[in-house]
C-alpha cells in the first residue's frame, strides 16, 4: 500500500508537469524567489540552498528524453531561485543531444550512454584545450510497460523480452509467457511491440541488458538505433508510452516516470532472484549502487551490472549523463553550467529524482561529480 500510494503521488505530480512543462522552460524567476546574498557572499535563493553564483543569461541544452521529467523539475526550481537566468532544455534524444554538443550549439547535452571514442575526438574541436566528459546525473529503471486488458502483474524474463522485441514471440498466450505467469488467463491476442524511432540511449541500454542476459535471443550490438526487425516505431520515450497507453496488446520500453505519470502497468523481471523484481526507483538504486567508474581523468562514465541476480535489484537500468567540456566551455554559459549542475548534483537536486520516479546517483560517485563540476573551465 505504501508503494502504491507513493507511485500515485508521483503520477499526480508528473501529470501536472505535462501541463506546465512548456511554461517551465521559458519562465523567468519569480520576484518572490529572487536571489539574496548568503554569508559567504554567494548569491543564493531565499527559498532554497541553490547558489546562482556567476549564472546569467540563457543556457541552451538538449538531449535525452529519459531525463525530461527530472529536468523539468530542476529547471523550474533553479529558475525560481536564479532570477533572470533562463535554462532551456530541449528534450529530443541522446543522439541529437551529442550532435548538438559537438556542433557547439548547447552548453551541455543529456545522454543515456557515455560518449564514444569518436564522439570524444569530435568534441575537442568545440572544447578548446579539452574534451567532452560524462557526468552521471540521473539514474533509474527502464520500465517494460504493457497494455493487456484483464491481465495484471505480468512477469517476463530476459529471453522472453528479447524474443518479443525480436519478433519471435507474437501472441500474448505464447507458452514462454504462460510459463512465467502460471494461473493467469492470457488472451490469444497479437503483441504490438513499440520501439524508439530515433537514436536513443534508452534503446542502447535495453540492448546492453538483453545482450548480456539473453545473447542467443538478442544477437545485436548495443547501439542507439533500433536493430531488430518488425515492431512499430514512435518518437521519444513519451511517444512510445503514448502508443502503449492507447493500444490494447501493446508493449514498449521507457523510463519509469512515463509509466507512473500515465498509469501504465509495468512488467516484473524474473532475474533468477528469490522473487520477480518490480520496476521501482528503489530497486533500480540497488542495481546502480554496484556501478563502477570506468572513465579516466575527469570523465565519470559508469560500468553497470545488467546481469545482477541480487534480491530486489532491478536490472534494466540507465544512467543519464550531462556532457560538458572539462576545459574550453563557452565563457558566456560556463557560470550557468557550473551553477545549474552544482544544484542538480547536490542534495536538493538529487532529492527531486526520488520524488519523480528516478534513482539518485550513489553518494560516492555523486561526490566526484560535484568535485568535477566545481573544476570546469
Coordinates of C-alpha atoms in Angstrom, one line a residue:
X1 CA 0.0 0.0 0.0
X2 CA 2.9 2.4 0.8
X3 CA 4.4 1.8 -2.7
X4 CA 1.1 2.3 -4.4
X5 CA 0.5 5.5 -2.6
X6 CA 4.0 6.7 -3.5
X7 CA 3.5 5.9 -7.1
X8 CA 0.2 7.6 -7.1
X9 CA 1.8 10.8 -5.7
X10 CA 4.4 10.6 -8.4
X11 CA 1.8 10.2 -11.1
X12 CA -0.1 13.2 -9.9
X13 CA 3.0 15.4 -9.7
X14 CA 4.2 14.3 -13.2
X15 CA 0.8 14.7 -14.7
X16 CA 0.8 18.3 -13.6
X17 CA 4.2 18.8 -15.1
X18 CA 2.8 17.8 -18.5
X19 CA 0.5 20.8 -18.4
X20 CA 3.1 23.2 -17.1
X21 CA 6.2 21.9 -18.9
X22 CA 6.2 24.5 -21.7
X23 CA 6.0 27.3 -19.2
X24 CA 8.7 25.9 -17.0
X25 CA 11.3 26.1 -19.7
X26 CA 10.7 29.7 -20.7
X27 CA 9.5 31.5 -17.5
X28 CA 11.8 33.9 -15.7
X29 CA 12.4 33.6 -11.9
X30 CA 9.8 35.0 -9.7
X31 CA 10.4 38.2 -7.8
X32 CA 9.3 36.4 -4.7
X33 CA 12.2 34.0 -5.0
X34 CA 14.8 36.4 -6.2
X35 CA 18.4 35.6 -5.1
X36 CA 19.8 37.1 -2.0
X37 CA 23.3 37.1 -0.7
X38 CA 24.4 34.5 1.8
X39 CA 27.0 34.9 4.5
X40 CA 29.8 33.8 2.1
X41 CA 29.0 36.5 -0.4
X42 CA 27.5 34.0 -2.8
X43 CA 24.1 34.7 -4.3
X44 CA 21.6 32.1 -3.1
X45 CA 17.8 31.5 -3.2
X46 CA 15.7 32.8 -0.4
X47 CA 13.7 29.6 -0.7
X48 CA 16.5 27.0 -1.1
X49 CA 20.2 26.4 -1.0
X50 CA 20.7 26.9 -4.7
X51 CA 23.7 29.1 -5.4
X52 CA 23.3 31.2 -8.5
X53 CA 27.0 32.4 -8.4
X54 CA 28.0 33.6 -11.8
X55 CA 24.9 32.4 -13.6
X56 CA 23.5 34.8 -16.2
X57 CA 21.6 35.0 -19.4
X58 CA 20.4 32.0 -21.4
X59 CA 21.7 28.4 -21.2
X60 CA 20.6 26.2 -24.1
X61 CA 20.8 22.4 -23.6
X62 CA 19.3 19.4 -25.3
X63 CA 19.3 15.6 -25.5
X64 CA 17.9 12.6 -23.6
X65 CA 14.2 12.4 -23.2
X66 CA 14.8 9.9 -20.4
X67 CA 15.6 12.7 -18.0
X68 CA 12.9 15.1 -19.2
X69 CA 10.7 14.9 -16.2
X70 CA 13.7 15.3 -13.8
X71 CA 15.0 18.2 -16.0
X72 CA 11.6 19.9 -16.0
X73 CA 11.6 20.0 -12.2
X74 CA 15.2 21.0 -11.9
X75 CA 14.8 23.9 -14.4
X76 CA 11.7 25.1 -12.6
X77 CA 13.4 25.1 -9.2
X78 CA 16.6 26.6 -10.5
X79 CA 15.0 29.4 -12.4
X80 CA 12.8 30.3 -9.5
X81 CA 15.9 30.7 -7.4
X82 CA 18.1 32.5 -10.0
X83 CA 16.1 35.4 -11.3
X84 CA 16.9 36.5 -14.8
X85 CA 18.5 33.2 -15.8
X86 CA 16.9 31.0 -18.5
X87 CA 17.7 27.4 -18.8
X88 CA 16.2 25.9 -22.0
X89 CA 16.5 22.1 -22.2
X90 CA 15.1 20.6 -25.4
X91 CA 14.1 17.0 -24.9
X92 CA 14.9 15.1 -28.0
X93 CA 17.2 12.1 -27.9
X94 CA 20.7 11.2 -26.7
X95 CA 22.0 11.1 -30.3
X96 CA 20.6 14.5 -31.1
X97 CA 22.0 16.0 -27.9
X98 CA 25.5 14.8 -28.6
X99 CA 25.4 16.1 -32.1
X100 CA 24.3 19.5 -30.8
X101 CA 27.0 19.5 -28.2
X102 CA 29.7 18.7 -30.8
X103 CA 28.4 21.4 -33.0
X104 CA 28.8 23.9 -30.2
X105 CA 25.1 24.9 -30.1
X106 CA 24.4 23.9 -26.5
X107 CA 26.0 24.5 -23.1
X108 CA 25.6 20.8 -22.2
X109 CA 23.9 17.7 -23.6
X110 CA 22.0 14.9 -21.9
X111 CA 22.8 11.4 -23.0
X112 CA 21.7 8.0 -21.7
X113 CA 25.0 6.5 -22.8
X114 CA 28.6 7.6 -22.5
X115 CA 30.4 9.3 -25.3
X116 CA 32.0 7.0 -27.8
X117 CA 35.8 7.5 -28.6
X118 CA 35.0 9.1 -31.9
X119 CA 32.5 11.5 -30.2
X120 CA 35.1 12.5 -27.7
X121 CA 37.5 13.2 -30.5
X122 CA 34.9 15.4 -32.2
X123 CA 34.3 17.3 -29.0
X124 CA 37.9 18.5 -29.0
X125 CA 37.0 20.9 -31.8
X126 CA 34.5 22.6 -29.5
X127 CA 36.2 22.1 -26.2
X128 CA 39.3 24.2 -26.9
X129 CA 42.2 22.7 -25.0
X130 CA 40.0 20.0 -23.5
X131 CA 37.3 17.4 -24.4
X132 CA 33.8 16.3 -23.7
X133 CA 33.3 14.3 -20.4
X134 CA 30.4 12.3 -18.9
X135 CA 28.9 13.4 -15.6
X136 CA 26.4 10.8 -14.3
X137 CA 23.4 12.8 -13.0
X138 CA 20.2 10.8 -13.3
X139 CA 19.6 7.1 -12.6
X140 CA 16.5 5.0 -12.9
X141 CA 14.8 1.9 -14.3
X142 CA 13.8 1.3 -17.9
X143 CA 10.3 0.0 -17.4
X144 CA 8.8 -2.5 -19.8
X145 CA 5.3 -1.1 -20.0
X146 CA 2.3 -3.1 -21.4
X147 CA -1.4 -2.7 -22.1
X148 CA -3.3 -6.0 -21.9
X149 CA -6.9 -5.9 -20.9
X150 CA -7.7 -8.2 -17.9
X151 CA -4.1 -9.1 -17.1
X152 CA -2.4 -7.6 -14.1
X153 CA 1.0 -8.3 -12.6
X154 CA 2.8 -9.6 -15.7
X155 CA 6.2 -11.3 -15.3
X156 CA 8.8 -11.8 -18.0
X157 CA 12.5 -12.8 -18.2
X158 CA 15.3 -11.6 -20.4
X159 CA 15.0 -14.3 -23.1
X160 CA 11.2 -13.8 -23.4
X161 CA 11.6 -10.0 -23.6
X162 CA 14.2 -10.4 -26.3
X163 CA 12.0 -12.8 -28.3
X164 CA 9.1 -10.4 -28.1
X165 CA 11.1 -7.4 -29.3
X166 CA 12.9 -9.5 -31.9
X167 CA 9.5 -10.5 -33.4
X168 CA 9.9 -14.2 -32.4
X169 CA 7.0 -14.3 -29.9
X170 CA 3.9 -12.8 -31.5
X171 CA 1.0 -13.8 -29.2
X172 CA 0.3 -13.0 -25.6
X173 CA -0.7 -16.6 -24.8
X174 CA 2.7 -17.9 -26.1
X175 CA 3.9 -20.9 -24.0
X176 CA 7.0 -19.0 -22.9
X177 CA 4.9 -16.1 -21.4
X178 CA 2.4 -18.6 -19.9
X179 CA 5.2 -20.5 -18.1
X180 CA 6.2 -17.3 -16.4
X181 CA 2.7 -16.3 -15.4
X182 CA 1.1 -19.5 -14.1
X183 CA -2.5 -19.1 -13.1
X184 CA -3.1 -16.1 -15.3
X185 CA -5.5 -16.2 -18.2
X186 CA -3.6 -14.8 -21.2
X187 CA -5.5 -13.8 -24.3
X188 CA -5.0 -15.1 -27.8
X189 CA -4.1 -11.6 -28.9
X190 CA -1.3 -10.3 -31.1
X191 CA 1.6 -8.5 -29.4
X192 CA 2.1 -4.9 -30.6
X193 CA 5.7 -4.1 -29.8
X194 CA 6.8 -0.4 -29.9
X195 CA 10.3 0.9 -30.0
X196 CA 12.1 4.3 -30.4
X197 CA 12.2 5.7 -34.0
X198 CA 15.3 7.8 -33.4
X199 CA 18.8 7.2 -32.0
X200 CA 18.3 6.7 -28.3
X201 CA 20.4 5.9 -25.2
X202 CA 17.3 4.2 -23.7
X203 CA 17.4 1.8 -26.7
X204 CA 21.1 1.2 -26.2
X205 CA 20.7 0.5 -22.5
X206 CA 17.9 -2.0 -23.2
X207 CA 20.2 -3.6 -25.8
X208 CA 23.0 -3.8 -23.3
X209 CA 20.7 -5.6 -20.9
X210 CA 19.4 -8.1 -23.5
X211 CA 22.9 -8.6 -24.9
X212 CA 24.3 -9.5 -21.5
X213 CA 21.4 -11.7 -20.3
X214 CA 19.9 -13.2 -23.5
X215 CA 22.6 -13.2 -26.1
X216 CA 21.1 -16.2 -28.0
X217 CA 17.8 -14.4 -28.4
X218 CA 19.3 -10.9 -28.9
X219 CA 22.3 -11.2 -31.3
X220 CA 22.7 -7.5 -31.8
X221 CA 25.3 -4.9 -30.8
X222 CA 24.1 -2.4 -28.3
X223 CA 23.6 0.7 -30.4
X224 CA 21.4 3.7 -30.2
X225 CA 19.4 2.8 -33.3
X226 CA 16.8 0.0 -33.1
X227 CA 18.3 -3.2 -34.5
X228 CA 15.6 -5.8 -34.7
X229 CA 13.0 -6.5 -37.4
X230 CA 9.3 -5.8 -37.1
X231 CA 7.6 -3.8 -34.4
X232 CA 6.3 -0.3 -34.6
X233 CA 8.3 3.0 -34.0
X234 CA 7.4 6.1 -32.1
X235 CA 9.3 9.2 -31.3
X236 CA 10.8 9.7 -27.9
X237 CA 10.0 7.9 -24.6
X238 CA 6.8 10.0 -24.5
X239 CA 5.8 8.7 -27.9
X240 CA 6.4 5.0 -27.1
X241 CA 4.5 5.4 -23.8
X242 CA 1.6 7.1 -25.5
X243 CA 1.3 4.3 -28.0
X244 CA 1.4 1.6 -25.3
X245 CA -1.3 3.6 -23.3
X246 CA -3.6 3.7 -26.4
X247 CA -3.2 0.2 -27.9
X248 CA -4.6 -2.9 -26.3
X249 CA -2.0 -5.7 -26.7
X250 CA 0.9 -3.2 -26.8
X251 CA 4.3 -3.4 -25.1
X252 CA 7.2 -0.9 -25.1
X253 CA 10.1 0.4 -23.1
X254 CA 10.6 3.8 -21.4
X255 CA 11.7 5.4 -18.2
X256 CA 9.5 4.6 -15.1
X257 CA 8.4 8.3 -14.8
X258 CA 6.5 7.9 -18.1
X259 CA 4.7 4.8 -16.8
X260 CA 3.9 6.4 -13.5
X261 CA 2.5 9.6 -15.0
X262 CA 0.2 7.7 -17.4
X263 CA -0.7 4.8 -15.1
X264 CA 0.8 2.2 -17.4
X265 CA 1.4 -1.2 -15.8
X266 CA 5.0 -2.4 -15.9
X267 CA 6.5 -5.9 -16.2
X268 CA 8.2 -7.6 -13.2
X269 CA 11.5 -9.1 -14.2
X270 CA 12.4 -12.7 -13.4
X271 CA 16.2 -12.3 -12.9
X272 CA 16.8 -15.6 -11.1
X273 CA 16.5 -13.9 -7.7
X274 CA 14.2 -15.2 -5.0
X275 CA 11.2 -13.3 -6.5
X276 CA 10.5 -11.3 -9.7
X277 CA 11.7 -7.7 -9.3
X278 CA 9.4 -4.7 -9.8
X279 CA 10.4 -1.6 -11.7
X280 CA 10.8 1.0 -8.9
X281 CA 13.4 3.7 -8.3
X282 CA 14.3 1.9 -5.0
X283 CA 15.0 -1.3 -6.8
X284 CA 16.9 0.4 -9.6
X285 CA 19.1 2.1 -6.9
X286 CA 20.1 -1.3 -5.7
X287 CA 21.5 -2.2 -9.1
X288 CA 23.1 1.2 -9.8
X289 CA 24.8 1.2 -6.3
X290 CA 27.1 -1.6 -7.7
X291 CA 28.2 0.6 -10.6
X292 CA 31.9 1.3 -11.0
X293 CA 33.6 4.4 -12.7
X294 CA 35.2 3.2 -15.9
X295 CA 36.1 6.7 -17.2
X296 CA 39.5 8.1 -16.9
X297 CA 40.7 11.5 -15.7
X298 CA 37.7 13.8 -15.2
X299 CA 35.4 11.5 -17.2
X300 CA 33.0 9.7 -14.9
X301 CA 31.3 7.2 -17.3
X302 CA 30.0 4.2 -15.3
X303 CA 30.0 0.4 -15.8
X304 CA 26.6 -1.0 -14.9
X305 CA 25.9 -4.6 -14.0
X306 CA 22.9 -5.7 -16.1
X307 CA 23.3 -9.4 -15.0
X308 CA 22.6 -8.8 -11.3
X309 CA 20.6 -11.5 -9.5
X310 CA 20.6 -9.8 -6.2
X311 CA 17.2 -9.8 -4.4
X312 CA 15.3 -6.7 -5.2
X313 CA 17.8 -5.3 -7.7
X314 CA 16.0 -4.2 -10.9
X315 CA 18.4 -5.0 -13.8
X316 CA 17.2 -2.8 -16.7
X317 CA 18.7 0.5 -15.6
X318 CA 20.2 3.5 -17.2
X319 CA 22.2 6.4 -16.1
X320 CA 21.8 9.7 -17.9
X321 CA 25.0 11.8 -18.3
X322 CA 25.3 15.5 -18.6
X323 CA 28.0 16.0 -21.2
X324 CA 30.2 19.1 -20.8
X325 CA 33.8 20.2 -21.7
X326 CA 36.3 19.6 -18.9
X327 CA 38.2 22.6 -20.3
X328 CA 37.1 25.0 -23.0
X329 CA 33.4 25.6 -22.1
X330 CA 32.0 28.8 -23.6
X331 CA 32.6 31.8 -21.3
X332 CA 29.1 33.1 -21.8
X333 CA 27.5 29.9 -20.4
X334 CA 30.2 28.5 -18.1
X335 CA 28.9 30.2 -15.0
X336 CA 25.4 29.0 -15.5
X337 CA 26.5 25.5 -16.4
X338 CA 28.5 25.2 -13.2
X339 CA 25.8 26.7 -11.1
X340 CA 23.0 24.6 -12.6
X341 CA 24.9 21.3 -12.4
X342 CA 26.1 22.1 -8.9
X343 CA 22.4 22.2 -8.0
X344 CA 21.4 19.1 -9.9
X345 CA 24.2 17.1 -8.4
X346 CA 23.6 18.4 -4.9
X347 CA 21.4 17.0 -2.2
X348 CA 18.5 19.2 -3.2
X349 CA 18.7 18.3 -6.8
X350 CA 19.1 14.6 -6.2
X351 CA 16.2 14.5 -3.8
X352 CA 14.0 15.6 -6.7
X353 CA 14.9 12.4 -8.5
X354 CA 13.3 10.1 -5.9
X355 CA 10.2 12.3 -5.9
X356 CA 9.9 12.0 -9.7
X357 CA 10.4 8.2 -10.1
X358 CA 14.1 8.3 -10.8
X359 CA 17.0 6.9 -8.8
X360 CA 19.6 9.2 -7.2
X361 CA 23.3 8.7 -8.2
X362 CA 25.2 6.8 -5.4
X363 CA 26.7 9.2 -2.9
X364 CA 30.3 8.2 -3.5
X365 CA 30.0 8.8 -7.3
X366 CA 28.0 11.9 -6.8
X367 CA 30.7 13.5 -4.7
X368 CA 33.1 13.0 -7.6
X369 CA 30.5 14.7 -9.9
X370 CA 30.3 17.8 -7.7
X371 CA 34.1 18.0 -7.5
X372 CA 34.4 17.8 -11.3
X373 CA 31.7 20.4 -11.8
X374 CA 33.5 22.8 -9.5
X375 CA 36.6 22.5 -11.6
X376 CA 35.1 23.0 -15.0
X377 CA 36.8 25.7 -17.1

